[in-house]
Amino acid sequence: MIDRPSGPLPIDAPVPGSSFTDLLESIGAAPAISVPEGASIPSAPEGTTVLALRYEGGVVMAGDRRATEGHLVAHRRIRKVFPADKYSAVAIAGTAGLAIDMVRLFQVELEHYEKIEGVRLSLEGKASFLARLVRSQLPMAFQGLVVVPLFAGFDERDDEGKVYTFDVVGGRYEEIEFGSTGSGSRLARSYLRTVYEQGLSGEEAAAFAVRALVSAAVEDTATGGPDLRRGILPNVVRIDQDGVEELSDSVIGPIAETAVETIR
Amino acid sequence: MSIPFYVAPEQLVRDKAEFARKGIARGRSIVAVDYRDGVLLLAENPSTALHKVSEVYDRIAFAGVGKYNEFETLRKAGVRQADLMGYLYSRDDVTAMGLATAFAQTLGMIFTRDPKPFETEILLAELSEDGSEHRLFRVTYDGTLFDERSFVAIGGKAEELTEALGELWSEGMSLEEALEAGAEAFRRAEGRESEGWEAAVLDQANGRRTFRRLEPGEIPTP
């Protein structure tokens, strides 16, 4: 039973600290779902390939736009890369419905902490919290509903971009060059491994990110390449000392065209 | 067993009100002023660490005078309420009106129920969607809710500040003019120079989260 927020503020209630997720739990509205033993799960749309790579002074994150359900394309224009707060972004792979809800909770959590405490969480703190959210999904993962995010942001203390990958049990790993998750992630990583070098510029990093997605889309049917005829382009965000910037279609369009021509 | 003395309700309320008013009068005041692009909140605050003005939600700011721990408790409860509403329903469902009512109910309940009332007064400002007629709410220590327009003041010198702003405020002021008017209102009300400013704005230009603290360089030094 959820205590709906209405009437006088519950200032006498035990205070759950600065975490919004704990606050949700304290009123019984946390998104923890349990599935009865042996129940079969209906198939749900899955998001596929997302990646992030570091460059000099920041980090670029990109994701394709396809969600699949079995062998079918469930959505052609789904969004898998989201700004999390001013200096970080999160991308998702796995069961789309659960993942998007996780992102929404993560976004509110970061803003809530910032407002309550008056300062932003450190980048490492944000990554740790996301790991906790992934772990809370573990019972669902046993049922086949897996959510694996990718996290990237600009570390205001170290003055550099950072990339964190996760595994299904909530393990958190900092990547020194690039990270990728989803069905086409191995293909994307192989591409990035051949082209990546230290000291890339933001523009080069964005171009490599899109090419890696195209490269994954060539061999992985679950990854959607740029569909220039329909105007479906990957989502790309760039994060540097000025914060998260979402690249517009007019910027991504030419990059995607070149990528489609370059990748064989 | 001792029997408590009978105290007439009128006497009780009067004593509590006087106590709360005295507590609030000891602290420094805050004003909120409409300007061309949004709402300015200006507080006299020598501390740079303890904030009196802060963000509650996308278009809503909070300011409190009186006892710090008491308005801080209220502020945090307000942020929790706002974030819960926005998460469970939609970001559009969080309004200053709803929050102000909740603050009023809370303060009213504490005033009548608790032996010691909160020695605090709070202010909520909300940026309107179309950029005109922003909403300003003031909630007093006993939970009385006031709906104000154009400018509002809270704290010990609220009356003097309101009077001064009545002369100094004009429609369509720039941020600099609004800061100047606010500072001048304080000068007139207090009869001295400020010991330090804390200022923040709700401004459409800041994106979804319209709240922004002004840097020390943006505020005129006394």
Coordinates of C-alpha atoms in Angstrom, one line a residue, chain A residues 2-12 15-18 20 23-24 27 29 31 85-86 101 104-105 108 111-118 120, chain B residues 51 54-58 72-89 91 99 102-103 105-106 109-110 113 118 208-209:
Chain A
I2 CA 1.5 3.3 -1.0
D3 CA 1.1 6.3 1.3
R4 CA 0.2 8.9 -1.3
P5 CA 1.9 12.2 -0.7
S6 CA -1.0 14.5 0.4
G7 CA -2.0 16.5 3.4
P8 CA 0.6 17.8 5.9
L9 CA 4.2 16.9 5.3
P10 CA 5.3 13.8 7.2
I11 CA 8.0 15.6 9.1
D12 CA 7.7 13.3 12.1
V15 CA 13.8 10.3 7.7
P16 CA 15.4 8.0 5.1
G17 CA 18.4 10.2 4.5
S18 CA 19.2 11.7 1.2
F20 CA 15.1 9.0 -3.1
L23 CA 12.3 7.2 0.4
L24 CA 10.3 5.3 -2.1
I27 CA 6.4 4.4 1.6
A29 CA 6.5 2.4 -3.7
P31 CA 9.9 -0.6 -8.1
D85 CA 22.2 15.0 -14.6
K86 CA 24.3 17.9 -15.7
D101 CA 12.2 2.8 -15.4
R104 CA 14.0 7.5 -14.5
L105 CA 14.6 6.5 -10.9
V108 CA 15.4 11.5 -9.8
E111 CA 18.6 15.4 -8.5
H112 CA 17.1 14.5 -5.2
Y113 CA 20.4 14.0 -3.6
E114 CA 21.7 17.3 -5.0
K115 CA 18.8 19.2 -3.7
I116 CA 18.7 17.6 -0.2
E117 CA 22.5 17.8 0.4
G118 CA 23.2 21.0 -1.6
R120 CA 26.2 16.8 -6.4
Chain B
H51 CA 21.6 28.6 2.5
S54 CA 17.2 26.8 -2.3
E55 CA 15.7 24.8 -5.2
V56 CA 12.6 22.6 -4.6
Y57 CA 11.6 21.6 -8.1
D58 CA 11.9 22.6 -11.7
E72 CA 15.6 23.2 7.0
T73 CA 13.4 20.4 8.2
L74 CA 10.5 21.9 6.3
R75 CA 12.6 22.4 3.1
K76 CA 13.7 18.8 3.1
A77 CA 10.2 17.6 3.6
G78 CA 9.1 19.8 0.8
V79 CA 11.8 18.5 -1.6
R80 CA 10.8 14.9 -0.7
Q81 CA 7.1 15.7 -1.3
A82 CA 7.8 17.3 -4.6
D83 CA 10.1 14.6 -5.9
L84 CA 7.7 11.9 -4.8
M85 CA 4.8 13.6 -6.6
G86 CA 6.8 14.1 -9.7
Y87 CA 8.0 10.5 -9.8
L88 CA 4.7 8.8 -9.0
Y89 CA 2.7 11.1 -11.4
R91 CA 6.7 16.5 -13.3
L99 CA 3.3 22.5 -1.7
A102 CA 1.2 21.2 2.6
F103 CA 3.6 23.7 4.3
Q105 CA -1.0 22.5 7.1
T106 CA 2.3 21.3 8.6
M109 CA -0.5 21.5 13.0
I110 CA 2.8 22.1 14.8
R113 CA -0.2 20.6 18.7
F118 CA 8.2 26.7 14.8
R208 CA 14.2 22.5 -17.2
R209 CA 15.6 23.3 -13.8

